[in-house]
Amino acid sequence: MKLKLKDTAPVRNLRAGTPFLWCNPNLKKTNSVLPGLSLRMDDLRNAQARQHRFAPLMAELFPELGIAGGLIESELLPAGKLAEILDYPGTLLLKADNDLPIAGSIKARGGIYEVLHFAEKLAVDAGLLQYSDNYIKLLVPAARKLFRKYTVSVGSTGNLGFSIGMISAALGFECCIHMSNDAKQWKKERLRKRGVTVIEHESDYTSAVAEARKAAEADPSIYFVDDENSVNLFLGYATAAFRLKAQLESQGIRVDEKHPLFVYLPCGVGGAPGGITFGLKTLFGDAVHCFIVEPVQSPCMTLGLVTGKHSEISVYDIGLTNATEADGLAVSRPSGFVGKFIGNLLNGAVTLEDETLYRLLWLLNRHESVKVEPSAAAGIAGPEFLLHSKEGKAYLEKARIKPENITHIAWLTGGRFVPETEMQKFLRKGASAVKTHGG
Ligand SMILES: *Cc1c(COP(=O)(O)O)cnc(C)c1O
């Protein structure tokens, strides 16, 4: 297919694989956008209430959640020595989803929530559960027998499969994960050990999802988690906003339009960063500025937004390869649902080379002893683009924002379960990237 695209600066940068900051020309005032969306504050509250209903059961199934009362949450950390080294004006914080329990990545938010939502509906419809019950009730044999009749299925580059697999197995569902060619071997092995069926595809993420979707259509006992369109996944991610707000308040960090929050979110198909953007805009309005970050060879969401073609265009259509070491972000075609949903809310996007991810991964480990996978380091690059590029400076000037008043949050998205030998490989690559390009 020959695609005619307007020859604009962002399209040229995308085609050439040049790292850049894109500021969204379709950004509108949050107040004017939210009322027109299909999801509201009530949906966020309902999702959060569901997480609370499940909390006692979650604490029972996963003892590591006990201290958090059964909720899946990560810390908001100061960037300490790393912030000193990077030396940005303002404050730099790290949202440690790299350390989220159960799944070790941001997928613990969306993936687990979606499976809980499904389990609740099944159990309530079968008369085994009422919303007011203690959900520990779902451990009874009758509930497990019910769940065993269903297979939860998903297409994944690794982490979503990992999160869905863990919770499905714990609740008693059958589970089948369709992994793309980017998925790391250790993620597949870990799941197989839990009794999850892992199907390996030679193709990329978009095709793995298509295969999973096709298999599910032919079989009513398969519950397909649709990473490209699921509202429940999206809401599971979005509830992060409530907890981030509470963390900022407890740390005494002021957020208003003069003291804005800049949040940098690594982006694959778009559900995680899109959901979090929606949640944060709902709670903070225009005082929060959300930027997605993507690899230069897989900038699918940026491409969809820049061209307005959303899921109708893939990175291959402009000659890119979708080859990146950031396996969590190796997506060639974005979610159409998310792109349209956040089209007037998202402040912008940044694209990066893999080398930068490795350099940041190394710096993070060296100075903060934090371990992340390459995808998860992407957010740390955000402030650099905002503060030092021509586009970024113009953006801050236009919004009359003083750099020293900004609280930057780099959302670290995965890494907890990366095996030590893999981590050492990442760090070696990071060390050589630092040698070539400086710290
Ligand atoms: C999946 C993933 C993301 C991005 O989430 P999407 O919903 O695919 O946009 C970011 N980082 C890591 C580590 C991931 O696994």
Short mmCIF file of C-alpha atoms and ligand atoms in Angstrom, two decimals:
data_model
loop_
_atom_site.label_atom_id
_atom_site.label_comp_id
_atom_site.label_asym_id
_atom_site.label_seq_id
_atom_site.Cartn_x
_atom_site.Cartn_y
_atom_site.Cartn_z
CA MET A 1 0.00 0.00 0.00
CA LYS A 2 1.27 3.43 -0.91
CA LEU A 3 0.44 5.90 1.82
CA LYS A 4 0.26 9.59 1.05
CA LEU A 5 1.32 11.61 4.07
CA LYS A 6 1.78 15.35 4.34
CA ASP A 7 5.47 16.16 4.40
CA THR A 8 5.58 17.85 7.80
CA ALA A 9 8.50 18.12 10.22
CA PRO A 10 7.19 15.40 12.60
CA VAL A 11 6.53 12.99 9.72
CA ARG A 12 10.06 13.62 8.43
CA ASN A 13 11.52 12.94 11.89
CA LEU A 14 9.47 9.77 12.26
CA ARG A 15 10.50 8.45 8.84
CA ALA A 16 14.17 9.25 9.43
CA GLY A 17 14.20 7.72 12.91
CA THR A 18 15.40 11.02 14.36
CA PRO A 19 14.74 11.40 18.10
CA PHE A 20 12.49 14.38 18.69
CA LEU A 21 9.87 16.02 20.85
CA TRP A 22 6.42 16.45 19.34
CA CYS A 23 4.06 18.89 20.98
CA ASN A 24 0.47 17.99 20.24
CA PRO A 25 -1.20 20.74 18.17
CA ASN A 26 -4.61 19.21 18.97
CA LEU A 27 -4.21 19.68 22.73
CA LYS A 28 -7.26 21.36 24.25
CA LYS A 29 -8.17 22.58 27.72
CA THR A 30 -8.89 19.53 29.86
CA ASN A 31 -12.22 20.98 31.00
CA SER A 32 -13.42 21.22 27.45
CA VAL A 33 -12.34 17.67 26.54
CA LEU A 34 -13.40 15.48 29.47
CA PRO A 35 -17.19 15.97 29.20
CA GLY A 36 -17.11 14.70 25.61
CA LEU A 37 -15.34 11.42 26.45
CA SER A 38 -17.03 8.06 26.87
CA LEU A 39 -15.47 7.52 30.33
CA ARG A 40 -15.92 9.71 33.40
CA MET A 41 -14.74 10.22 36.95
CA ASP A 42 -17.46 7.76 37.99
CA ASP A 43 -15.85 5.04 35.89
CA LEU A 44 -12.53 5.70 37.59
CA ARG A 45 -14.17 5.55 41.02
CA ASN A 46 -15.97 2.32 40.16
CA ALA A 47 -12.72 0.75 38.99
CA GLN A 48 -10.99 1.80 42.18
CA ALA A 49 -13.89 0.42 44.24
CA ARG A 50 -13.54 -2.92 42.45
CA GLN A 51 -9.83 -3.02 43.31
CA HIS A 52 -10.78 -2.45 46.94
CA ARG A 53 -13.40 -5.21 46.88
CA PHE A 54 -10.77 -7.63 45.62
CA ALA A 55 -8.06 -6.47 48.03
CA PRO A 56 -8.65 -9.11 50.75
CA LEU A 57 -8.60 -11.90 48.16
CA MET A 58 -5.49 -10.48 46.51
CA ALA A 59 -3.67 -10.31 49.84
CA GLU A 60 -4.61 -13.96 50.37
CA LEU A 61 -3.47 -15.09 46.90
CA PHE A 62 -0.32 -12.98 46.89
CA PRO A 63 1.11 -12.62 50.41
CA GLU A 64 3.54 -9.94 49.15
CA LEU A 65 0.52 -7.62 48.83
CA GLY A 66 -0.24 -7.95 52.52
CA ILE A 67 1.51 -4.77 53.61
CA ALA A 68 -0.36 -2.77 50.98
CA GLY A 69 -3.66 -4.24 52.14
CA GLY A 70 -4.08 -6.21 48.90
CA LEU A 71 -3.70 -3.25 46.54
CA ILE A 72 -1.11 -3.27 43.80
CA GLU A 73 0.90 -0.08 44.09
CA SER A 74 4.42 1.23 43.68
CA GLU A 75 6.43 3.88 45.44
CA LEU A 76 7.05 7.43 44.29
CA LEU A 77 10.78 7.89 44.80
CA PRO A 78 13.11 10.88 44.80
CA ALA A 79 15.67 10.60 41.99
CA GLY A 80 18.46 11.46 44.47
CA LYS A 81 21.94 11.22 43.02
CA LEU A 82 20.57 10.63 39.53
CA ALA A 83 18.76 13.97 39.70
CA GLU A 84 22.01 15.64 40.75
CA ILE A 85 23.86 14.12 37.81
CA LEU A 86 21.15 15.03 35.29
CA ASP A 87 20.94 18.46 36.90
CA TYR A 88 17.55 19.58 35.65
CA PRO A 89 15.91 22.58 37.24
CA GLY A 90 12.83 21.59 39.23
CA THR A 91 12.26 18.21 40.88
CA LEU A 92 12.71 14.76 39.35
CA LEU A 93 10.78 11.82 40.79
CA LEU A 94 10.60 8.17 39.80
CA LYS A 95 7.33 6.22 39.78
CA ALA A 96 8.59 2.74 40.58
CA ASP A 97 6.23 0.50 38.58
CA ASN A 98 9.38 -1.43 37.67
CA ASP A 99 8.96 -2.89 41.13
CA LEU A 100 5.21 -3.61 41.08
CA PRO A 101 4.45 -6.93 42.77
CA ILE A 102 3.12 -10.02 40.96
CA ALA A 103 3.99 -8.93 37.41
CA GLY A 104 7.05 -6.70 37.86
CA SER A 105 5.74 -4.16 35.37
CA ILE A 106 3.09 -1.55 34.75
CA LYS A 107 0.97 -4.38 33.26
CA ALA A 108 0.15 -5.38 36.81
CA ARG A 109 -2.28 -2.46 36.79
CA GLY A 110 -4.29 -3.09 33.62
CA GLY A 111 -3.93 -6.82 33.10
CA ILE A 112 -4.78 -7.90 36.63
CA TYR A 113 -7.70 -5.48 36.87
CA GLU A 114 -9.24 -6.83 33.67
CA VAL A 115 -9.09 -10.45 34.84
CA LEU A 116 -10.56 -9.49 38.23
CA HIS A 117 -13.39 -7.67 36.44
CA PHE A 118 -14.12 -10.80 34.40
CA ALA A 119 -13.98 -13.11 37.43
CA GLU A 120 -16.34 -10.86 39.37
CA LYS A 121 -18.89 -10.82 36.58
CA LEU A 122 -18.79 -14.61 36.18
CA ALA A 123 -19.18 -15.23 39.90
CA VAL A 124 -21.96 -12.68 40.37
CA ASP A 125 -23.87 -13.95 37.33
CA ALA A 126 -23.55 -17.52 38.65
CA GLY A 127 -24.96 -16.46 42.03
CA LEU A 128 -21.72 -17.31 43.83
CA LEU A 129 -20.88 -13.77 44.86
CA GLN A 130 -22.46 -10.48 45.92
CA TYR A 131 -20.68 -7.14 45.70
CA SER A 132 -20.94 -6.75 49.47
CA ASP A 133 -19.26 -10.12 50.18
CA ASN A 134 -15.72 -10.63 51.36
CA TYR A 135 -14.17 -11.75 48.06
CA ILE A 136 -12.13 -14.42 49.80
CA LYS A 137 -15.29 -16.35 49.00
CA LEU A 138 -13.89 -16.81 45.48
CA LEU A 139 -11.48 -19.41 46.85
CA VAL A 140 -14.30 -21.92 47.35
CA PRO A 141 -14.28 -24.99 45.08
CA ALA A 142 -17.50 -23.94 43.31
CA ALA A 143 -15.89 -20.70 42.15
CA ARG A 144 -12.71 -22.40 41.04
CA LYS A 145 -14.74 -24.99 39.17
CA LEU A 146 -16.56 -22.16 37.39
CA PHE A 147 -13.32 -20.34 36.48
CA ARG A 148 -11.68 -23.53 35.23
CA LYS A 149 -14.24 -23.66 32.43
CA TYR A 150 -12.77 -20.50 30.92
CA THR A 151 -9.50 -19.81 29.21
CA VAL A 152 -8.17 -16.27 29.49
CA SER A 153 -6.19 -15.42 26.39
CA VAL A 154 -4.07 -12.48 25.24
CA GLY A 155 -1.48 -11.46 22.65
CA SER A 156 1.63 -9.91 24.19
CA THR A 157 5.23 -8.84 23.78
CA GLY A 158 5.80 -10.44 27.17
CA ASN A 159 4.77 -8.32 30.11
CA LEU A 160 1.01 -8.26 29.57
CA GLY A 161 1.06 -12.02 29.10
CA PHE A 162 3.04 -12.30 32.29
CA SER A 163 0.55 -10.26 34.31
CA ILE A 164 -2.54 -11.96 32.86
CA GLY A 165 -0.92 -15.37 33.29
CA MET A 166 -0.09 -14.82 36.95
CA ILE A 167 -3.55 -13.66 38.00
CA SER A 168 -5.44 -16.14 35.81
CA ALA A 169 -3.49 -19.07 37.21
CA ALA A 170 -3.99 -17.82 40.77
CA LEU A 171 -7.76 -17.57 40.36
CA GLY A 172 -8.04 -20.97 38.69
CA PHE A 173 -8.62 -19.98 35.06
CA GLU A 174 -7.03 -21.79 32.20
CA CYS A 175 -4.73 -19.37 30.42
CA CYS A 176 -3.21 -19.12 26.97
CA ILE A 177 -0.69 -16.44 26.00
CA HIS A 178 0.21 -15.64 22.41
CA MET A 179 3.73 -14.21 22.48
CA SER A 180 5.23 -12.10 19.72
CA ASN A 181 8.76 -12.66 18.42
CA ASP A 182 10.07 -9.89 20.72
CA ALA A 183 9.06 -11.70 23.91
CA LYS A 184 12.01 -12.67 26.06
CA GLN A 185 12.60 -16.36 26.67
CA TRP A 186 12.63 -16.02 30.47
CA LYS A 187 9.16 -14.46 30.47
CA LYS A 188 7.80 -17.47 28.58
CA GLU A 189 9.53 -20.00 30.84
CA ARG A 190 8.27 -18.36 33.99
CA LEU A 191 4.71 -18.61 32.76
CA ARG A 192 5.00 -22.21 31.63
CA LYS A 193 6.16 -23.09 35.13
CA ARG A 194 2.84 -21.71 36.39
CA GLY A 195 0.90 -24.02 34.08
CA VAL A 196 0.11 -21.33 31.52
CA THR A 197 0.04 -22.30 27.84
CA VAL A 198 2.48 -20.14 25.88
CA ILE A 199 2.20 -20.06 22.10
CA GLU A 200 5.21 -18.56 20.37
CA HIS A 201 4.65 -16.61 17.18
CA GLU A 202 7.32 -15.74 14.63
CA SER A 203 5.53 -12.48 13.96
CA ASP A 204 5.27 -9.16 15.75
CA TYR A 205 2.88 -8.07 18.49
CA THR A 206 0.08 -6.89 16.18
CA SER A 207 -0.01 -10.30 14.48
CA ALA A 208 0.18 -12.20 17.77
CA VAL A 209 -2.87 -10.24 18.96
CA ALA A 210 -4.69 -11.02 15.70
CA GLU A 211 -3.97 -14.75 16.16
CA ALA A 212 -5.23 -14.68 19.73
CA ARG A 213 -8.34 -12.78 18.66
CA LYS A 214 -9.06 -15.29 15.89
CA ALA A 215 -8.72 -18.30 18.20
CA ALA A 216 -11.07 -16.66 20.72
CA GLU A 217 -13.76 -15.90 18.13
CA ALA A 218 -14.07 -19.58 17.35
CA ASP A 219 -14.51 -20.63 20.99
CA PRO A 220 -16.96 -19.13 23.52
CA SER A 221 -14.99 -20.55 26.46
CA ILE A 222 -12.08 -18.24 25.63
CA TYR A 223 -12.05 -14.80 27.21
CA PHE A 224 -9.86 -12.63 25.02
CA VAL A 225 -8.19 -9.64 26.69
CA ASP A 226 -8.08 -7.10 23.91
CA ASP A 227 -5.02 -4.93 24.48
CA GLU A 228 -5.92 -2.83 21.43
CA ASN A 229 -9.48 -1.96 22.50
CA SER A 230 -10.18 -2.94 26.09
CA VAL A 231 -11.84 -0.30 28.26
CA ASN A 232 -11.21 -2.37 31.39
CA LEU A 233 -7.47 -2.55 30.84
CA PHE A 234 -7.52 1.19 30.28
CA LEU A 235 -9.40 1.83 33.53
CA GLY A 236 -7.10 -0.48 35.47
CA TYR A 237 -4.17 1.69 34.41
CA ALA A 238 -6.10 4.91 35.00
CA THR A 239 -6.69 4.29 38.72
CA ALA A 240 -2.96 4.86 39.25
CA ALA A 241 -3.87 8.55 39.25
CA PHE A 242 -5.71 8.38 42.60
CA ARG A 243 -2.75 6.82 44.30
CA LEU A 244 -0.20 9.12 42.70
CA LYS A 245 -2.23 12.10 43.89
CA ALA A 246 -2.22 10.76 47.44
CA GLN A 247 1.55 10.14 47.26
CA LEU A 248 2.23 13.67 46.05
CA GLU A 249 0.07 15.09 48.82
CA SER A 250 1.77 13.02 51.49
CA GLN A 251 5.16 14.19 50.20
CA GLY A 252 3.97 17.79 50.38
CA ILE A 253 4.43 18.36 46.65
CA ARG A 254 2.27 21.15 45.38
CA VAL A 255 0.61 20.73 41.99
CA ASP A 256 -1.14 23.60 40.23
CA GLU A 257 -0.84 25.33 36.88
CA LYS A 258 2.15 27.39 38.05
CA HIS A 259 3.75 24.29 39.65
CA PRO A 260 2.89 21.68 37.08
CA LEU A 261 3.51 17.98 36.96
CA PHE A 262 5.27 16.67 33.84
CA VAL A 263 4.78 12.93 33.46
CA TYR A 264 6.75 10.83 30.97
CA LEU A 265 5.16 7.51 30.05
CA PRO A 266 6.82 4.77 27.98
CA CYS A 267 4.33 3.75 25.29
CA GLY A 268 3.65 0.55 23.35
CA VAL A 269 0.13 0.00 22.10
CA GLY A 270 -0.99 2.93 24.27
CA GLY A 271 -3.24 1.43 26.97
CA ALA A 272 -0.98 2.04 29.95
CA PRO A 273 0.17 5.58 29.12
CA GLY A 274 -3.26 6.47 27.72
CA GLY A 275 -5.13 5.24 30.78
CA ILE A 276 -2.76 7.01 33.15
CA THR A 277 -3.03 10.21 31.11
CA PHE A 278 -6.82 10.04 31.34
CA GLY A 279 -6.71 9.43 35.09
CA LEU A 280 -4.22 12.22 35.75
CA LYS A 281 -6.04 14.76 33.56
CA THR A 282 -9.28 13.91 35.35
CA LEU A 283 -7.69 14.61 38.74
CA PHE A 284 -5.23 17.42 37.95
CA GLY A 285 -6.68 19.07 34.82
CA ASP A 286 -4.24 21.31 32.98
CA ALA A 287 -1.78 21.23 35.88
CA VAL A 288 -0.49 17.91 34.58
CA HIS A 289 1.36 17.59 31.28
CA CYS A 290 1.57 14.05 29.91
CA PHE A 291 4.11 12.91 27.35
CA ILE A 292 4.48 9.45 25.87
CA VAL A 293 7.93 8.10 25.02
CA GLU A 294 8.58 5.62 22.19
CA PRO A 295 11.57 4.03 20.44
CA VAL A 296 12.50 5.67 17.11
CA GLN A 297 11.78 2.41 15.23
CA SER A 298 8.41 1.76 16.98
CA PRO A 299 6.76 5.16 17.39
CA CYS A 300 3.32 3.77 16.56
CA MET A 301 1.20 5.98 18.83
CA THR A 302 3.06 9.15 17.84
CA LEU A 303 2.65 8.22 14.17
CA GLY A 304 -1.07 7.58 14.64
CA LEU A 305 -1.55 10.91 16.41
CA VAL A 306 0.64 12.99 14.09
CA THR A 307 -1.12 11.69 10.98
CA GLY A 308 -4.58 11.34 12.54
CA LYS A 309 -4.65 7.81 11.14
CA HIS A 310 -4.44 6.05 14.54
CA SER A 311 -4.65 2.27 14.04
CA GLU A 312 -5.00 2.73 10.27
CA ILE A 313 -1.26 3.22 9.94
CA SER A 314 1.71 1.15 11.07
CA VAL A 315 5.38 2.02 11.47
CA TYR A 316 6.17 -0.31 8.55
CA ASP A 317 4.11 1.97 6.29
CA ILE A 318 6.75 4.68 6.68
CA GLY A 319 9.71 2.35 6.26
CA LEU A 320 10.55 1.73 9.91
CA THR A 321 11.52 -1.70 11.23
CA ASN A 322 9.82 -1.98 14.66
CA ALA A 323 13.18 -3.39 15.82
CA THR A 324 14.00 -2.31 19.36
CA GLU A 325 15.50 -3.81 22.50
CA ALA A 326 12.64 -2.18 24.39
CA ASP A 327 10.44 -5.27 24.05
CA GLY A 328 7.58 -3.70 26.04
CA LEU A 329 7.36 -0.91 23.48
CA ALA A 330 7.89 -2.96 20.30
CA VAL A 331 4.47 -2.31 18.81
CA SER A 332 3.96 -1.46 15.14
CA ARG A 333 0.33 -0.31 15.19
CA PRO A 334 -1.30 1.66 18.02
CA SER A 335 -4.62 1.13 19.72
CA GLY A 336 -7.21 3.07 17.75
CA PHE A 337 -9.40 3.41 20.82
CA VAL A 338 -6.67 4.98 22.93
CA GLY A 339 -5.31 7.29 20.23
CA LYS A 340 -8.71 8.81 19.60
CA PHE A 341 -9.49 8.96 23.32
CA ILE A 342 -6.37 10.92 24.28
CA GLY A 343 -6.02 12.89 21.02
CA ASN A 344 -6.93 16.20 22.68
CA LEU A 345 -5.53 15.37 26.15
CA LEU A 346 -1.99 14.22 25.51
CA ASN A 347 0.55 17.04 25.62
CA GLY A 348 3.08 15.41 23.37
CA ALA A 349 5.52 12.63 22.60
CA VAL A 350 9.23 11.93 22.59
CA THR A 351 11.09 9.38 20.45
CA LEU A 352 14.41 7.84 21.45
CA GLU A 353 17.18 5.57 20.26
CA ASP A 354 17.83 2.27 22.07
CA GLU A 355 21.29 3.55 22.94
CA THR A 356 19.70 6.28 25.06
CA LEU A 357 17.58 3.69 26.89
CA TYR A 358 20.68 1.68 27.77
CA ARG A 359 22.55 4.78 28.92
CA LEU A 360 19.67 5.78 31.20
CA LEU A 361 19.21 2.22 32.47
CA TRP A 362 22.87 2.21 33.44
CA LEU A 363 22.72 5.63 35.13
CA LEU A 364 19.67 4.59 37.10
CA ASN A 365 21.41 1.48 38.33
CA ARG A 366 24.70 3.21 39.04
CA HIS A 367 23.26 6.10 41.02
CA GLU A 368 20.00 4.79 42.49
CA SER A 369 20.56 1.01 42.46
CA VAL A 370 17.24 0.73 40.64
CA LYS A 371 16.95 -2.10 38.12
CA VAL A 372 14.78 -1.61 35.07
CA GLU A 373 14.36 -3.22 31.67
CA PRO A 374 15.22 -1.06 28.64
CA SER A 375 11.59 -0.03 27.94
CA ALA A 376 11.27 1.29 31.45
CA ALA A 377 14.15 3.75 31.26
CA ALA A 378 12.48 5.74 28.46
CA GLY A 379 10.70 8.22 30.73
CA ILE A 380 13.92 9.54 32.24
CA ALA A 381 14.80 11.13 28.91
CA GLY A 382 11.68 13.29 28.94
CA PRO A 383 12.96 16.37 30.81
CA GLU A 384 16.00 16.59 28.54
CA PHE A 385 13.73 17.10 25.50
CA LEU A 386 11.39 19.52 27.27
CA LEU A 387 14.14 21.67 28.72
CA HIS A 388 16.74 21.61 25.98
CA SER A 389 15.07 21.26 22.59
CA LYS A 390 13.76 24.20 20.59
CA GLU A 391 10.22 22.73 20.65
CA GLY A 392 10.37 22.12 24.38
CA LYS A 393 11.57 25.63 25.18
CA ALA A 394 8.84 27.12 23.00
CA TYR A 395 6.28 24.89 24.73
CA LEU A 396 7.30 26.03 28.21
CA GLU A 397 7.43 29.65 27.16
CA LYS A 398 3.98 29.54 25.60
CA ALA A 399 2.52 27.92 28.72
CA ARG A 400 4.47 30.44 30.88
CA ILE A 401 6.01 27.65 32.93
CA LYS A 402 9.20 28.25 34.87
CA PRO A 403 11.44 25.16 34.65
CA GLU A 404 12.34 25.40 38.34
CA ASN A 405 8.65 25.01 39.27
CA ILE A 406 8.19 21.70 37.44
CA THR A 407 7.91 18.32 39.13
CA HIS A 408 9.01 15.77 36.53
CA ILE A 409 7.89 12.17 36.99
CA ALA A 410 9.65 9.48 34.99
CA TRP A 411 7.33 6.47 35.02
CA LEU A 412 9.59 3.42 35.35
CA THR A 413 7.53 0.61 33.86
CA GLY A 414 9.20 -2.76 34.33
CA GLY A 415 12.16 -4.75 35.57
CA ARG A 416 11.57 -6.48 38.89
CA PHE A 417 11.76 -10.02 37.58
CA VAL A 418 14.51 -9.57 35.00
CA PRO A 419 16.97 -12.40 35.72
CA GLU A 420 20.37 -11.29 36.99
CA THR A 421 22.22 -12.57 33.89
CA GLU A 422 19.92 -10.51 31.63
CA MET A 423 20.38 -7.48 33.84
CA GLN A 424 24.16 -7.80 33.61
CA LYS A 425 23.87 -7.85 29.81
CA PHE A 426 21.76 -4.67 29.89
CA LEU A 427 24.27 -2.99 32.18
CA ARG A 428 27.21 -3.91 29.93
CA LYS A 429 25.43 -2.33 26.96
CA GLY A 430 24.62 0.66 29.12
CA ALA A 431 28.23 1.05 30.19
CA SER A 432 29.43 1.10 26.60
CA ALA A 433 26.70 3.58 25.62
CA VAL A 434 27.85 5.84 28.44
CA LYS A 435 31.46 5.55 27.24
CA THR A 436 30.51 6.60 23.71
CA HIS A 437 28.08 9.35 24.63
CA GLY A 438 29.05 10.42 28.11
CA GLY A 439 27.02 10.17 31.30
C1 LIG B 1 3.56 -2.64 28.04
C2 LIG B 1 4.64 -1.80 28.54
C3 LIG B 1 4.63 -0.42 28.37
C4 LIG B 1 3.59 0.34 27.60
O1 LIG B 1 2.25 -0.03 27.77
P1 LIG B 1 1.24 -0.06 26.54
O2 LIG B 1 -0.08 -0.27 27.13
O3 LIG B 1 1.65 -1.17 25.64
O4 LIG B 1 1.40 1.26 25.84
C5 LIG B 1 5.69 0.30 28.90
N1 LIG B 1 6.70 -0.31 29.55
C6 LIG B 1 6.73 -1.64 29.74
C7 LIG B 1 7.88 -2.25 30.49
C8 LIG B 1 5.71 -2.43 29.23
O5 LIG B 1 5.75 -3.75 29.41
#
